[in-house]
Amino acid sequence: MPNSRLTLDPIEHVHLPGLAMAMLVPAPIIGALMALWIAPGPIGGAVYALAKVWLLAMPLLWTLVIERRPMARRIAFRQMSSGRLPPGLPTGLTLGLVIAIGILGVYALFELLGGGIDGARLKEVATASGFGTPLSFVLLGAYLALVNSLLEEYVWRWFVFRACASMVPPIFAVTLSGLFFTLHHIVVLAAYFPIWLAALGSLGVFIGGCVWSWCYLRFGSVWPGYVSHVIVDVAILAIGWRLLFAS
């Protein structure tokens, strides 16, 4: 049976990883700062959209233009072979359930202690952002859980983690890529929640980023992390639903 552990051979490495990270990691931070803090409105929204496009396009451009390698050889959305599922899916499922239970447990504890999230404030934010109705929230949730999580695995695990692992030992790359994944989330969470809750949420994002980077290190595929990511997003969305529509 072949070893499913990822070996970062020359094909797996990212060329000029430091430059690649300098060009990629600041983009979502700048986009979030402009949209939520510096210039909310059309200008900030436009900068955010451009940053999002760059975040998604840059790994592809880097692979095709800088590294000049066919995308088919590089993309790690490994296909099923011989009718078998990609390796690591049970691990991803288990990790996702463990993290989701932890998130729901922490939320339940806060509710029990009377220190939960301000639902009224969240409703104001949701309404202003256009997802204050059940239908719009479900549509947003479906996009976040199914599509956005896959895009994040492609950017932050397939590209960013590999770039980090091209600079430092893989186990340190897990932490470094988790940190890079967390930075723009800090900006977003701080705009919507009290500082203590933003800090707690950012810690959760960092842990999730490290777990999903480890999944890529262990299995060389985005799919285990994606499965885990979807489950975690569903747990967070369930809390959001409760705060918006069931409280």
CSV table of C-alpha atoms in Angstrom, one decimal:
chain,number,residue,atom,x,y,z
A,1,MET,CA,0.0,0.0,0.0
A,2,PRO,CA,1.5,3.4,-1.0
A,3,ASN,CA,2.4,5.8,1.8
A,4,SER,CA,-0.2,8.6,1.8
A,5,ARG,CA,2.1,10.9,3.7
A,6,LEU,CA,3.0,13.9,1.6
A,7,THR,CA,6.6,14.1,0.3
A,8,LEU,CA,7.4,17.7,-0.8
A,9,ASP,CA,9.5,16.9,-3.8
A,10,PRO,CA,10.6,19.6,-6.3
A,11,ILE,CA,7.2,19.4,-8.1
A,12,GLU,CA,5.4,20.0,-4.8
A,13,HIS,CA,7.6,23.0,-3.8
A,14,VAL,CA,6.6,26.6,-4.6
A,15,HIS,CA,9.3,28.6,-6.4
A,16,LEU,CA,10.4,31.8,-4.8
A,17,PRO,CA,8.1,31.1,-1.8
A,18,GLY,CA,9.0,34.3,0.1
A,19,LEU,CA,8.1,36.5,-2.8
A,20,ALA,CA,4.9,34.5,-3.4
A,21,MET,CA,3.8,35.0,0.2
A,22,ALA,CA,4.7,38.7,0.1
A,23,MET,CA,2.4,39.1,-2.9
A,24,LEU,CA,-0.5,37.0,-1.6
A,25,VAL,CA,-0.9,37.2,2.1
A,26,PRO,CA,-1.4,41.0,2.4
A,27,ALA,CA,-4.2,41.1,-0.2
A,28,PRO,CA,-7.1,39.9,1.9
A,29,ILE,CA,-5.9,42.0,4.9
A,30,ILE,CA,-5.9,45.1,2.7
A,31,GLY,CA,-9.3,44.2,1.3
A,32,ALA,CA,-10.8,43.7,4.7
A,33,LEU,CA,-9.3,46.9,6.1
A,34,MET,CA,-10.6,49.0,3.2
A,35,ALA,CA,-14.1,47.5,3.2
A,36,LEU,CA,-14.7,47.4,6.9
A,37,TRP,CA,-12.5,50.1,8.5
A,38,ILE,CA,-10.9,52.6,6.2
A,39,ALA,CA,-13.4,53.2,3.4
A,40,PRO,CA,-16.7,51.3,3.9
A,41,GLY,CA,-18.9,51.7,0.9
A,42,PRO,CA,-18.3,51.5,-2.9
A,43,ILE,CA,-14.5,52.2,-2.7
A,44,GLY,CA,-13.9,49.8,0.1
A,45,GLY,CA,-16.1,47.2,-1.6
A,46,ALA,CA,-14.3,47.6,-4.9
A,47,VAL,CA,-10.9,47.1,-3.2
A,48,TYR,CA,-12.2,44.1,-1.4
A,49,ALA,CA,-13.5,42.6,-4.6
A,50,LEU,CA,-10.1,43.2,-6.4
A,51,ALA,CA,-8.3,41.7,-3.4
A,52,LYS,CA,-10.5,38.6,-3.5
A,53,VAL,CA,-9.9,38.2,-7.3
A,54,TRP,CA,-6.2,38.5,-6.7
A,55,LEU,CA,-6.3,36.0,-3.9
A,56,LEU,CA,-7.9,33.4,-6.1
A,57,ALA,CA,-6.0,34.1,-9.3
A,58,MET,CA,-2.5,34.6,-7.9
A,59,PRO,CA,-1.8,30.9,-7.1
A,60,LEU,CA,-2.8,29.9,-10.7
A,61,LEU,CA,-0.8,32.7,-12.2
A,62,TRP,CA,2.2,31.8,-10.2
A,63,THR,CA,2.0,28.2,-11.2
A,64,LEU,CA,1.5,28.9,-14.9
A,65,VAL,CA,3.6,32.0,-15.4
A,66,ILE,CA,6.4,31.9,-12.8
A,67,GLU,CA,6.9,28.2,-12.5
A,68,ARG,CA,5.7,27.5,-16.1
A,69,ARG,CA,4.3,24.1,-15.2
A,70,PRO,CA,1.1,22.6,-16.4
A,71,MET,CA,-1.7,23.1,-13.9
A,72,ALA,CA,-2.7,19.4,-14.2
A,73,ARG,CA,0.7,18.4,-12.7
A,74,ARG,CA,0.4,20.8,-9.7
A,75,ILE,CA,-3.2,21.0,-8.5
A,76,ALA,CA,-3.7,18.7,-5.5
A,77,PHE,CA,-7.4,18.2,-5.9
A,78,ARG,CA,-6.4,14.6,-6.3
A,79,GLN,CA,-8.9,12.6,-8.3
A,80,MET,CA,-10.4,9.4,-7.2
A,81,SER,CA,-8.5,6.4,-8.5
A,82,SER,CA,-9.8,2.9,-9.0
A,83,GLY,CA,-13.2,4.0,-7.7
A,84,ARG,CA,-11.7,4.7,-4.2
A,85,LEU,CA,-12.3,7.9,-2.3
A,86,PRO,CA,-9.3,10.2,-1.7
A,87,PRO,CA,-7.2,9.3,1.3
A,88,GLY,CA,-7.9,11.0,4.6
A,89,LEU,CA,-11.6,11.6,4.4
A,90,PRO,CA,-12.4,9.7,7.6
A,91,THR,CA,-9.8,11.7,9.4
A,92,GLY,CA,-11.2,14.9,8.0
A,93,LEU,CA,-14.7,13.9,9.0
A,94,THR,CA,-13.6,13.0,12.5
A,95,LEU,CA,-11.6,16.3,13.0
A,96,GLY,CA,-14.5,18.3,11.7
A,97,LEU,CA,-16.9,16.7,14.1
A,98,VAL,CA,-14.5,17.2,17.0
A,99,ILE,CA,-14.0,20.9,16.2
A,100,ALA,CA,-17.7,21.5,15.6
A,101,ILE,CA,-18.6,19.9,18.9
A,102,GLY,CA,-16.1,22.1,20.6
A,103,ILE,CA,-17.5,25.2,19.0
A,104,LEU,CA,-21.1,24.3,19.9
A,105,GLY,CA,-20.0,23.4,23.4
A,106,VAL,CA,-18.2,26.8,24.0
A,107,TYR,CA,-21.3,28.6,22.7
A,108,ALA,CA,-23.6,26.6,24.9
A,109,LEU,CA,-21.3,27.4,27.9
A,110,PHE,CA,-21.4,31.1,27.2
A,111,GLU,CA,-25.2,31.0,26.9
A,112,LEU,CA,-25.4,29.1,30.2
A,113,LEU,CA,-23.2,31.7,31.9
A,114,GLY,CA,-25.2,34.5,30.4
A,115,GLY,CA,-22.3,35.9,28.5
A,116,GLY,CA,-23.4,35.1,25.0
A,117,ILE,CA,-23.2,37.1,21.8
A,118,ASP,CA,-25.3,40.2,21.4
A,119,GLY,CA,-28.0,38.9,19.0
A,120,ALA,CA,-29.5,42.4,18.4
A,121,ARG,CA,-26.2,43.7,17.2
A,122,LEU,CA,-25.7,40.7,15.0
A,123,LYS,CA,-29.1,41.2,13.5
A,124,GLU,CA,-28.3,44.8,12.6
A,125,VAL,CA,-25.1,43.7,10.9
A,126,ALA,CA,-26.8,40.9,9.1
A,127,THR,CA,-29.6,43.2,7.8
A,128,ALA,CA,-27.1,45.9,6.7
A,129,SER,CA,-25.0,43.2,4.9
A,130,GLY,CA,-28.0,41.8,3.1
A,131,PHE,CA,-28.4,38.4,4.8
A,132,GLY,CA,-30.9,39.3,7.5
A,133,THR,CA,-33.7,37.0,6.1
A,134,PRO,CA,-33.8,33.2,6.5
A,135,LEU,CA,-33.5,32.7,2.7
A,136,SER,CA,-30.6,35.0,2.2
A,137,PHE,CA,-28.8,33.5,5.2
A,138,VAL,CA,-29.3,30.0,3.9
A,139,LEU,CA,-27.9,31.0,0.5
A,140,LEU,CA,-25.0,32.7,2.1
A,141,GLY,CA,-24.4,29.8,4.3
A,142,ALA,CA,-24.5,27.3,1.4
A,143,TYR,CA,-21.9,29.4,-0.4
A,144,LEU,CA,-19.6,29.8,2.6
A,145,ALA,CA,-19.8,26.1,3.6
A,146,LEU,CA,-19.6,24.5,0.2
A,147,VAL,CA,-17.8,26.9,-2.1
A,148,ASN,CA,-15.8,29.4,-0.1
A,149,SER,CA,-14.3,26.7,2.1
A,150,LEU,CA,-13.1,24.8,-1.0
A,151,LEU,CA,-11.5,28.1,-2.3
A,152,GLU,CA,-9.8,28.6,1.0
A,153,GLU,CA,-8.4,25.1,1.0
A,154,TYR,CA,-7.0,25.8,-2.5
A,155,VAL,CA,-5.4,29.1,-1.5
A,156,TRP,CA,-4.3,28.5,2.0
A,157,ARG,CA,-3.5,24.8,2.0
A,158,TRP,CA,-2.6,23.9,-1.5
A,159,PHE,CA,-0.6,27.1,-2.2
A,160,VAL,CA,0.2,28.9,1.0
A,161,PHE,CA,1.1,25.8,3.1
A,162,ARG,CA,3.3,24.4,0.3
A,163,ALA,CA,5.0,27.8,0.0
A,164,CYS,CA,5.6,27.8,3.8
A,165,ALA,CA,6.9,24.2,3.6
A,166,SER,CA,9.3,25.4,0.9
A,167,MET,CA,10.9,27.8,3.5
A,168,VAL,CA,10.7,26.1,6.8
A,169,PRO,CA,10.3,22.4,8.0
A,170,PRO,CA,6.8,21.1,7.3
A,171,ILE,CA,5.7,21.0,11.0
A,172,PHE,CA,6.6,24.7,11.3
A,173,ALA,CA,4.9,25.4,8.0
A,174,VAL,CA,1.7,24.1,9.6
A,175,THR,CA,1.8,26.9,12.2
A,176,LEU,CA,3.0,29.6,9.8
A,177,SER,CA,0.3,28.9,7.2
A,178,GLY,CA,-2.3,28.8,10.0
A,179,LEU,CA,-1.1,32.3,11.1
A,180,PHE,CA,-1.3,33.6,7.6
A,181,PHE,CA,-4.8,32.2,7.3
A,182,THR,CA,-5.8,33.9,10.5
A,183,LEU,CA,-4.6,37.5,9.8
A,184,HIS,CA,-7.4,38.8,7.6
A,185,HIS,CA,-10.0,37.0,9.8
A,186,ILE,CA,-8.8,39.1,12.7
A,187,VAL,CA,-9.6,42.3,10.8
A,188,VAL,CA,-13.1,41.0,9.9
A,189,LEU,CA,-14.0,39.6,13.3
A,190,ALA,CA,-12.8,42.8,15.0
A,191,ALA,CA,-15.2,44.8,12.9
A,192,TYR,CA,-18.3,42.9,13.9
A,193,PHE,CA,-17.7,41.6,17.5
A,194,PRO,CA,-16.3,42.8,20.9
A,195,ILE,CA,-12.6,42.4,21.2
A,196,TRP,CA,-12.8,39.4,23.5
A,197,LEU,CA,-15.0,37.6,21.1
A,198,ALA,CA,-12.9,38.6,18.1
A,199,ALA,CA,-9.8,37.2,19.9
A,200,LEU,CA,-11.6,34.0,20.7
A,201,GLY,CA,-12.8,33.6,17.2
A,202,SER,CA,-9.4,34.4,15.8
A,203,LEU,CA,-7.9,31.7,18.0
A,204,GLY,CA,-10.4,29.2,16.6
A,205,VAL,CA,-9.6,30.2,13.1
A,206,PHE,CA,-5.9,29.7,13.8
A,207,ILE,CA,-6.5,26.3,15.3
A,208,GLY,CA,-8.6,25.3,12.3
A,209,GLY,CA,-6.0,26.6,9.8
A,210,CYS,CA,-3.3,24.5,11.6
A,211,VAL,CA,-5.5,21.4,11.6
A,212,TRP,CA,-6.3,21.7,7.9
A,213,SER,CA,-2.7,22.4,7.0
A,214,TRP,CA,-1.7,19.3,8.9
A,215,CYS,CA,-4.3,17.4,6.9
A,216,TYR,CA,-2.6,18.5,3.7
A,217,LEU,CA,0.8,17.6,5.2
A,218,ARG,CA,-0.5,14.2,6.2
A,219,PHE,CA,-2.4,13.3,3.0
A,220,GLY,CA,-1.2,15.6,0.3
A,221,SER,CA,-4.8,16.4,-0.7
A,222,VAL,CA,-7.2,19.3,0.0
A,223,TRP,CA,-10.2,17.0,0.4
A,224,PRO,CA,-9.7,15.9,4.1
A,225,GLY,CA,-9.3,19.6,5.1
A,226,TYR,CA,-12.3,20.5,3.0
A,227,VAL,CA,-14.6,18.0,4.6
A,228,SER,CA,-13.5,19.1,8.0
A,229,HIS,CA,-13.9,22.8,7.0
A,230,VAL,CA,-17.4,22.3,5.8
A,231,ILE,CA,-18.5,20.6,9.0
A,232,VAL,CA,-17.0,23.4,11.1
A,233,ASP,CA,-18.7,26.1,8.9
A,234,VAL,CA,-22.0,24.4,9.4
A,235,ALA,CA,-21.6,24.5,13.2
A,236,ILE,CA,-20.8,28.2,13.0
A,237,LEU,CA,-23.7,28.9,10.7
A,238,ALA,CA,-26.0,27.0,13.0
A,239,ILE,CA,-25.0,29.3,15.8
A,240,GLY,CA,-25.6,32.3,13.5
A,241,TRP,CA,-29.1,31.0,12.6
A,242,ARG,CA,-30.0,30.6,16.3
A,243,LEU,CA,-28.9,34.1,17.1
A,244,LEU,CA,-30.6,35.7,14.1
A,245,PHE,CA,-33.9,33.8,13.8
A,246,ALA,CA,-34.4,31.6,16.9
A,247,SER,CA,-33.7,33.9,19.7
